[in-house]
XYZ file of C-alpha atoms in Angstrom:
558
model
C 84.973 90.324 81.451
C 86.108 91.898 78.197
C 89.720 92.287 77.155
C 91.763 95.503 77.046
C 92.831 96.799 73.643
C 96.029 95.191 72.427
C 99.001 97.303 71.381
C 100.207 96.723 67.804
C 101.885 93.353 67.200
C 101.090 92.053 70.678
C 99.567 88.603 71.299
C 96.312 88.235 73.233
C 96.563 88.557 77.016
C 94.571 86.795 79.711
C 91.542 88.433 81.255
C 91.370 89.974 84.685
C 92.398 93.608 84.187
C 91.494 96.455 86.429
C 91.947 100.135 86.793
C 93.627 101.980 89.611
C 92.818 104.638 92.220
C 93.671 108.071 93.185
C 95.955 110.936 92.228
C 99.496 110.546 93.557
C 100.004 111.852 97.059
C 102.892 114.088 98.011
C 105.476 112.372 100.177
C 105.176 111.380 103.800
C 105.521 113.145 107.112
C 104.031 116.134 108.876
C 105.631 118.812 111.046
C 105.328 118.202 114.787
C 103.678 120.726 117.056
C 105.447 122.612 119.778
C 108.862 124.188 120.021
C 111.521 122.448 117.935
C 114.876 124.076 117.245
C 115.395 121.797 114.249
C 111.998 122.171 112.571
C 112.395 122.507 108.838
C 110.159 124.302 106.405
C 109.111 122.271 103.357
C 111.615 122.697 100.576
C 110.713 124.844 97.602
C 110.258 122.410 94.796
C 111.478 123.399 91.329
C 108.957 123.784 88.566
C 108.457 120.464 86.825
C 106.464 119.306 83.837
C 103.115 117.874 84.945
C 102.995 114.179 85.664
C 100.373 111.977 84.015
C 97.369 112.127 86.360
C 95.426 109.302 87.903
C 91.826 108.824 89.014
C 89.986 106.644 91.539
C 90.091 103.057 90.333
C 90.100 99.514 91.614
C 92.938 97.757 89.784
C 95.795 98.582 87.435
C 95.381 97.776 83.750
C 94.599 99.064 80.311
C 90.960 99.803 79.405
C 88.822 97.505 77.282
C 87.466 97.849 73.823
C 84.399 100.035 73.792
C 85.761 102.584 76.241
C 86.240 105.619 74.005
C 89.430 107.621 74.402
C 88.730 110.799 76.247
C 85.730 109.385 78.100
C 84.702 111.816 80.841
C 86.270 111.298 84.251
C 83.875 110.913 87.166
C 84.522 113.520 89.846
C 83.502 112.608 93.360
C 83.116 114.523 96.606
C 86.077 114.428 98.947
C 88.624 113.384 96.326
C 92.153 114.120 97.523
C 93.977 116.933 95.800
C 97.704 116.794 95.001
C 99.659 118.025 97.976
C 96.684 117.873 100.317
C 95.830 115.333 102.981
C 94.417 112.048 101.753
C 91.032 110.794 102.777
C 90.738 107.557 104.742
C 91.246 104.345 102.816
C 87.782 102.994 103.582
C 86.179 106.060 102.036
C 88.462 105.816 99.017
C 87.561 102.193 98.377
C 83.825 102.762 98.790
C 83.923 105.733 96.427
C 85.989 103.751 93.941
C 83.347 101.054 94.005
C 80.629 103.607 93.336
C 82.600 105.077 90.442
C 83.244 101.566 89.176
C 79.512 100.962 89.035
C 79.117 103.970 86.783
C 81.930 102.778 84.545
C 80.441 99.307 84.289
C 77.159 100.725 83.123
C 78.866 102.972 80.612
C 81.510 100.718 79.091
C 80.976 97.130 80.169
C 82.546 95.039 82.900
C 86.215 95.479 82.152
C 87.715 95.620 85.614
C 87.470 93.855 88.954
C 88.553 94.419 92.514
C 91.009 91.952 93.939
C 89.199 89.174 95.722
C 86.286 88.850 93.293
C 87.341 85.224 93.020
C 86.937 84.743 96.772
C 90.659 84.991 97.469
C 90.697 88.507 98.900
C 93.575 88.918 101.359
C 92.564 89.232 104.974
C 91.822 92.658 106.389
C 95.001 94.314 107.612
C 95.548 95.095 111.247
C 98.501 96.676 113.005
C 100.416 93.626 114.171
C 102.711 93.102 117.086
C 106.279 92.424 116.145
C 109.283 90.541 117.411
C 112.425 92.531 118.149
C 115.733 91.428 116.694
C 119.235 92.104 117.963
C 121.337 93.177 114.996
C 124.767 94.540 115.836
C 126.059 97.078 113.320
C 129.621 97.216 112.092
C 131.919 100.062 111.140
C 134.987 101.864 112.372
C 135.166 105.321 113.957
C 136.953 108.112 112.108
C 139.596 110.652 112.934
C 137.768 113.805 114.030
C 138.820 116.582 111.670
C 136.238 118.869 113.267
C 133.149 120.267 111.582
C 131.975 122.635 114.316
C 128.582 121.028 114.857
C 128.988 117.809 116.816
C 125.919 115.869 117.961
C 122.951 118.190 117.872
C 124.654 121.457 117.008
C 126.071 124.135 119.266
C 123.691 123.484 122.190
C 124.919 119.860 122.519
C 121.436 118.413 122.907
C 121.386 115.018 124.641
C 119.560 113.123 121.914
C 118.913 110.101 124.138
C 117.671 111.957 127.214
C 114.160 110.498 126.904
C 115.121 107.008 125.708
C 112.946 104.265 127.218
C 113.865 100.712 128.136
C 114.183 98.509 125.047
C 114.637 101.409 122.651
C 117.766 101.803 120.553
C 119.886 104.956 120.288
C 120.229 108.135 118.323
C 123.912 107.894 117.392
C 124.533 111.428 116.173
C 123.062 114.478 114.440
C 124.795 116.759 111.952
C 123.595 120.335 111.580
C 124.435 123.220 109.257
C 124.494 127.012 109.498
C 125.090 127.726 105.817
C 123.909 130.933 104.176
C 122.475 130.477 100.688
C 120.123 131.908 98.067
C 116.418 132.439 98.654
C 115.555 129.095 97.035
C 117.656 127.258 99.607
C 120.606 124.882 99.320
C 120.087 121.471 97.649
C 121.257 118.427 99.630
C 119.626 115.579 97.678
C 122.406 113.010 97.494
C 122.817 110.307 100.143
C 124.840 107.083 99.924
C 126.074 104.564 102.493
C 129.287 102.783 101.472
C 131.062 100.631 104.035
C 131.849 102.727 107.109
C 130.970 106.045 105.424
C 127.685 107.870 104.817
C 127.954 110.558 102.152
C 125.798 113.654 101.643
C 125.833 116.253 98.891
C 125.658 119.762 100.289
C 125.363 122.404 97.568
C 128.467 121.895 95.365
C 130.255 119.469 97.656
C 130.295 115.828 98.760
C 130.912 115.254 102.478
C 131.755 111.852 103.934
C 130.902 111.090 107.580
C 131.823 108.074 109.699
C 128.748 105.911 110.274
C 129.722 105.265 113.897
C 130.155 108.789 115.242
C 129.286 111.225 112.443
C 132.746 112.777 112.319
C 133.712 114.248 108.968
C 136.128 111.971 107.093
C 136.554 113.945 103.897
C 135.064 116.689 101.729
C 135.112 116.922 97.932
C 134.259 120.192 96.172
C 132.958 119.745 92.602
C 132.916 123.549 92.161
C 129.616 123.932 90.258
C 125.971 122.939 90.714
C 125.158 119.223 90.758
C 122.459 118.831 88.084
C 122.155 115.048 87.910
C 122.765 112.155 90.293
C 121.682 108.619 91.083
C 121.310 106.724 94.334
C 123.096 103.742 92.783
C 126.667 102.783 93.649
C 129.109 100.293 92.191
C 130.206 97.277 94.288
C 133.416 99.156 95.171
C 131.599 102.306 96.323
C 131.618 104.641 93.325
C 128.804 106.704 91.813
C 128.292 109.125 88.924
C 127.047 112.709 88.970
C 126.701 115.449 86.365
C 127.561 119.062 87.182
C 127.251 122.288 85.230
C 130.145 123.635 83.175
C 130.061 126.979 84.944
C 127.927 129.461 86.858
C 124.919 131.463 85.690
C 121.794 130.769 83.679
C 123.676 129.803 80.516
C 125.706 127.030 82.171
C 125.194 123.579 80.643
C 124.618 120.329 82.536
C 127.306 118.339 80.738
C 130.252 117.566 83.046
C 129.986 113.920 84.114
C 132.134 112.748 87.028
C 132.869 109.336 88.502
C 133.288 109.811 92.268
C 134.899 107.383 94.712
C 132.644 107.672 97.771
C 134.990 105.713 100.017
C 138.050 107.838 99.297
C 136.320 111.159 98.581
C 138.052 111.622 95.212
C 137.141 112.200 91.580
C 138.151 109.307 89.333
C 137.463 111.013 85.996
C 135.514 113.866 84.394
C 134.054 113.631 80.868
C 131.871 115.948 78.821
C 128.403 114.633 77.947
C 127.876 115.168 74.246
C 124.831 116.951 72.901
C 122.552 114.328 71.331
C 120.527 116.384 68.909
C 119.040 119.766 68.187
C 116.576 119.564 71.069
C 118.991 118.298 73.714
C 118.680 121.255 76.086
C 121.159 119.915 78.667
C 119.172 121.521 81.491
C 119.228 118.597 83.962
C 120.202 114.957 83.664
C 118.927 111.649 85.000
C 121.420 108.836 85.520
C 121.263 105.081 85.948
C 123.818 102.338 85.522
C 124.211 98.612 85.302
C 127.486 96.715 85.050
C 129.971 98.929 83.213
C 127.328 101.061 81.479
C 126.058 104.439 82.666
C 123.098 105.987 80.804
C 122.508 109.735 80.749
C 119.033 111.028 79.886
C 118.372 114.722 79.270
C 115.409 116.559 77.800
C 115.864 115.870 74.097
C 118.657 113.284 74.137
C 119.998 110.071 75.685
C 123.362 108.316 75.550
C 125.356 105.581 77.258
C 128.966 105.690 78.454
C 131.445 103.175 79.807
C 131.537 103.499 83.587
C 135.195 102.574 83.926
C 136.570 105.126 81.463
C 133.784 107.546 80.486
C 133.992 106.384 76.849
C 130.761 106.969 74.881
C 129.068 103.683 73.881
C 125.925 104.625 71.980
C 123.195 107.215 71.532
C 119.470 106.697 71.895
C 118.738 109.301 69.217
C 118.035 108.357 65.622
C 116.368 109.643 62.459
C 113.273 107.460 62.680
C 111.487 104.693 64.546
C 110.996 104.687 68.317
C 113.656 106.799 70.010
C 114.430 106.304 73.730
C 113.983 109.499 75.714
C 114.958 107.924 79.055
C 116.509 104.754 80.421
C 116.181 102.743 83.612
C 118.995 100.398 84.588
C 119.966 97.782 87.139
C 120.374 94.040 87.762
C 122.228 93.569 84.479
C 119.474 95.075 82.312
C 118.730 98.313 80.505
C 115.139 99.393 79.830
C 114.388 102.273 77.475
C 111.210 104.335 77.330
C 110.821 105.502 73.736
C 108.538 107.783 71.742
C 107.537 106.357 68.378
C 107.383 108.500 65.255
C 103.839 107.489 64.335
C 100.728 109.614 64.094
C 99.769 108.934 67.716
C 103.316 109.300 69.148
C 102.816 106.066 71.042
C 105.190 104.970 73.806
C 107.300 101.839 73.557
C 109.148 100.019 76.341
C 112.384 98.466 75.080
C 114.912 96.007 76.423
C 118.315 97.284 75.285
C 121.742 95.687 75.200
C 123.814 97.629 77.779
C 126.866 97.770 75.491
C 125.369 98.411 72.045
C 121.924 99.828 72.826
C 120.321 97.393 70.376
C 116.832 96.448 71.521
C 116.156 92.757 72.065
C 112.378 93.117 72.580
C 109.780 95.869 72.698
C 106.352 96.365 74.224
C 104.111 99.003 72.649
C 101.656 100.724 74.989
C 98.105 101.471 73.803
C 97.395 104.867 72.301
C 97.505 107.709 74.794
C 99.484 105.833 77.470
C 102.868 106.933 78.784
C 105.246 105.493 81.394
C 105.216 107.186 84.800
C 107.749 104.946 86.486
C 109.821 101.784 86.211
C 109.433 100.032 89.557
C 111.882 97.320 88.565
C 114.133 96.623 85.576
C 114.679 92.910 86.157
C 111.939 91.689 86.481
C 110.365 94.505 84.473
C 107.498 96.307 86.208
C 106.109 99.575 84.836
C 103.508 102.124 85.901
C 101.671 103.823 83.030
C 98.735 106.183 82.634
C 96.610 107.628 79.842
C 97.029 111.362 79.345
C 93.477 111.718 77.996
C 91.308 109.307 79.992
C 93.427 109.629 83.169
C 93.412 105.851 83.638
C 96.421 104.095 85.133
C 97.950 100.617 84.867
C 100.736 98.744 86.644
C 101.942 95.740 84.676
C 104.707 93.147 84.785
C 106.517 92.045 81.628
C 108.242 88.723 80.965
C 111.786 88.117 79.734
C 110.428 88.170 76.171
C 108.722 91.545 76.604
C 105.225 90.072 76.692
C 102.763 91.150 79.328
C 102.540 88.831 82.327
C 99.913 90.441 84.550
C 98.187 93.642 85.655
C 98.228 94.475 89.344
C 94.760 94.629 90.900
C 93.812 95.513 94.474
C 91.730 98.169 96.229
C 93.648 101.094 97.660
C 94.977 104.552 96.897
C 98.512 103.849 95.710
C 100.778 106.878 95.559
C 103.086 107.294 92.577
C 105.730 109.498 94.254
C 108.297 109.281 91.451
C 110.240 111.937 89.637
C 109.170 110.945 86.120
C 111.362 110.752 83.030
C 111.309 114.527 82.457
C 112.778 115.537 85.820
C 116.120 115.095 87.544
C 114.553 112.445 89.828
C 114.297 109.892 87.018
C 112.020 106.918 86.399
C 113.327 104.690 89.185
C 113.273 106.850 92.321
C 109.921 105.607 93.600
C 109.953 105.902 97.356
C 106.696 103.998 97.861
C 107.640 100.796 96.052
C 110.119 97.921 96.022
C 110.515 94.671 94.086
C 112.165 91.437 95.194
C 111.960 88.248 93.184
C 108.404 87.877 91.923
C 106.840 90.266 94.457
C 106.000 93.951 94.067
C 105.491 95.944 97.270
C 103.442 99.146 97.093
C 102.519 101.536 99.874
C 99.058 103.054 99.879
C 98.854 106.838 99.989
C 99.618 108.798 103.133
C 96.320 108.586 104.975
C 94.912 111.372 107.140
C 96.076 110.541 110.657
C 98.328 107.731 109.437
C 97.621 104.001 109.137
C 98.611 103.400 105.543
C 99.319 99.883 104.263
C 101.885 97.840 102.410
C 100.370 95.598 99.740
C 102.386 92.713 98.272
C 101.528 91.754 94.670
C 102.338 88.518 92.869
C 103.955 89.609 89.591
C 102.850 86.388 87.890
C 99.123 86.777 88.602
C 98.756 90.457 89.526
C 96.815 89.517 92.656
C 97.489 90.851 96.132
C 99.253 88.233 98.293
C 98.765 90.123 101.563
C 98.451 93.593 103.015
C 99.505 94.913 106.393
C 98.627 98.176 108.131
C 101.100 100.486 109.844
C 98.757 101.241 112.735
C 97.011 104.294 114.132
C 98.743 107.590 113.239
C 101.627 105.729 111.613
C 102.757 105.101 108.051
C 104.972 102.537 106.344
C 107.670 103.805 103.962
C 109.541 101.107 101.977
C 113.339 101.336 102.158
C 114.599 98.243 100.315
C 113.731 94.632 99.498
C 115.903 91.544 99.281
C 116.333 87.977 100.482
C 112.607 87.516 100.984
C 112.221 90.556 103.237
C 110.903 94.086 102.765
C 112.565 96.631 105.057
C 110.358 99.606 105.907
C 110.448 102.724 108.052
C 107.378 102.848 110.289
C 106.845 106.486 111.189
C 105.931 107.467 114.723
C 102.796 109.276 115.814
C 103.175 112.957 116.673
C 106.478 113.425 118.572
C 106.679 109.650 119.069
C 109.566 107.544 117.707
C 109.421 105.364 114.644
C 110.808 101.895 113.920
C 112.694 100.015 111.257
C 110.701 96.870 110.509
C 111.131 93.901 108.176
C 108.072 92.295 106.562
C 108.306 88.658 105.482
C 107.511 87.995 101.820
C 105.240 85.090 102.702
C 102.733 86.719 105.048
C 103.849 90.298 105.760
C 104.412 89.574 109.454
C 106.489 92.442 110.925
C 109.714 92.057 112.875
C 111.340 95.077 114.529
C 114.963 95.635 113.530
C 115.479 98.987 115.216
C 113.334 100.819 117.795
C 114.097 104.516 117.560
C 114.320 106.424 120.867
C 111.743 108.636 122.565
C 112.467 112.153 123.784
C 114.317 114.911 121.903
C 115.472 112.492 119.191
C 111.877 111.557 118.302
C 110.917 115.209 117.902
C 113.819 115.838 115.544
C 113.172 112.577 113.679
C 109.566 113.568 113.013
C 110.520 116.985 111.660
C 112.441 115.645 108.634
C 110.318 116.477 105.592
C 111.101 115.408 102.001
C 113.792 113.219 103.542
C 116.299 110.704 102.239
C 116.289 107.460 104.221
C 118.695 104.511 104.281
C 118.996 101.400 106.438
C 122.398 99.786 106.082
C 124.585 97.752 108.429
C 122.049 97.902 111.255
C 121.887 101.715 111.185
C 119.148 104.075 110.002
C 120.166 107.320 108.290
C 117.755 110.199 107.824
C 118.640 113.421 106.002
C 117.077 116.518 104.486
C 117.028 117.182 100.743
C 117.188 120.977 100.997
C 118.446 123.466 103.569
C 116.797 126.832 104.044
C 120.249 128.393 103.958
C 119.317 131.294 106.234
C 122.408 131.111 108.427
C 120.495 129.509 111.297
C 121.261 126.096 112.736
C 119.438 123.424 110.654
C 119.450 119.665 110.843
C 121.174 117.913 107.945
C 121.783 114.235 108.728
C 120.839 111.960 111.628
C 121.835 108.383 112.467
C 120.300 105.718 114.704
C 121.614 102.329 115.803
C 122.142 99.843 118.599
């Protein structure tokens, strides 16, 4: 097996690199059939710069010497198209193997499927699971009245069809707002203590986790143009809003918001970081007392406690960060180098000064699609010319540890550095300790898989299937467990399940109820999902805004 090309000033790496399958699939979920008063049309997505594409492959690594840049991509019958339904996994793997044979003949044996060494994880099957009794906490609120109640004006009994052993739908919030033709954005969702917070147009609204009653409302007066799902330990987050209305308004008003109290802590202006800083939208991430703001054409860091500017990522020469990812005490920059090939460099930066402590230069033509984890560092990259893709782990010194390799069609499902979604909002992935969890693409009829990768070796540790007409969606990972949402079949309820890091064995944490609640649950498209304190929260990211009753936020629990 030959070695991949080494970036400049990088030491040799061990063999065992692969390449990776499939174009990214678009989200999860499908609208249920039959009458549904809360059915939601798919949101109109804003125009975004194209993401680096991917092609059918069998592992995730950089190509070898001898594979010329711009080598033709092999097209194959039945390949999934972006936004369309995916083909079955078995077909995808067989086709990938056929394509791999062509690539071997053309460029040499520079990749391998997981399990070539005889250690292929066992075939996944939908496993039975053991229920757990987890009692949620939280205090009810004072009802200030929002006019909707549980299920809107018709007072639907959400638990009318609940079966023995199933848990409850706690409440449903609806909206009858009237908005522009493009709809009303509702992207933000945070759970802090006994409050779940949603952004609705130009406002934050806090609801009690126990009963859904409105606790407070904060109007930020102009469009929210940048936010992060992160919160501080004491329940604060940062957003950026525009400085006015109209097409000339600038995305430069940064606010620290107390999500427990429903109050603004401070507002600071984000400085323009160069001639090409367009200030259209912003991506945000923070770690410790540092918040980084990335906009098209400029990046900068500010002190979270005061809003004081710390450093800028812009400079006259060298490799300039165009976006940052942050968390777990670390700051990772994705930089464009001022060389003839405009190569991409991944940098570890000091959160206070911005000074890089190590750097990893990607091969020519590769760019970063996503940062799955900052600490440990795990990145997803692809080649804009050859359409090849790699997922690699980096060590504390910035040297490559391993390339992930396993058969499957792994969806990317991230916003990308050039959109308001950022590098870190990857709904099909999670990292805990030395394990990366990836969901395979949304399969036709369901039954996708979770694959656990060892970040030290790049090999698959195990894989587990969601089951017929179901899909797994990762929610969070920690303490040796991956928590996932297991979608229901058509008009059937889903579950919240934990998967053990050692073997992927599922354990049910929450069994969502049958009946009207299941129908509403299944109609959430492009949803935000959170599992905190024994409760599952499900919300829409855009309202149609046509003045009709629409679902906004739903909660489930014991």
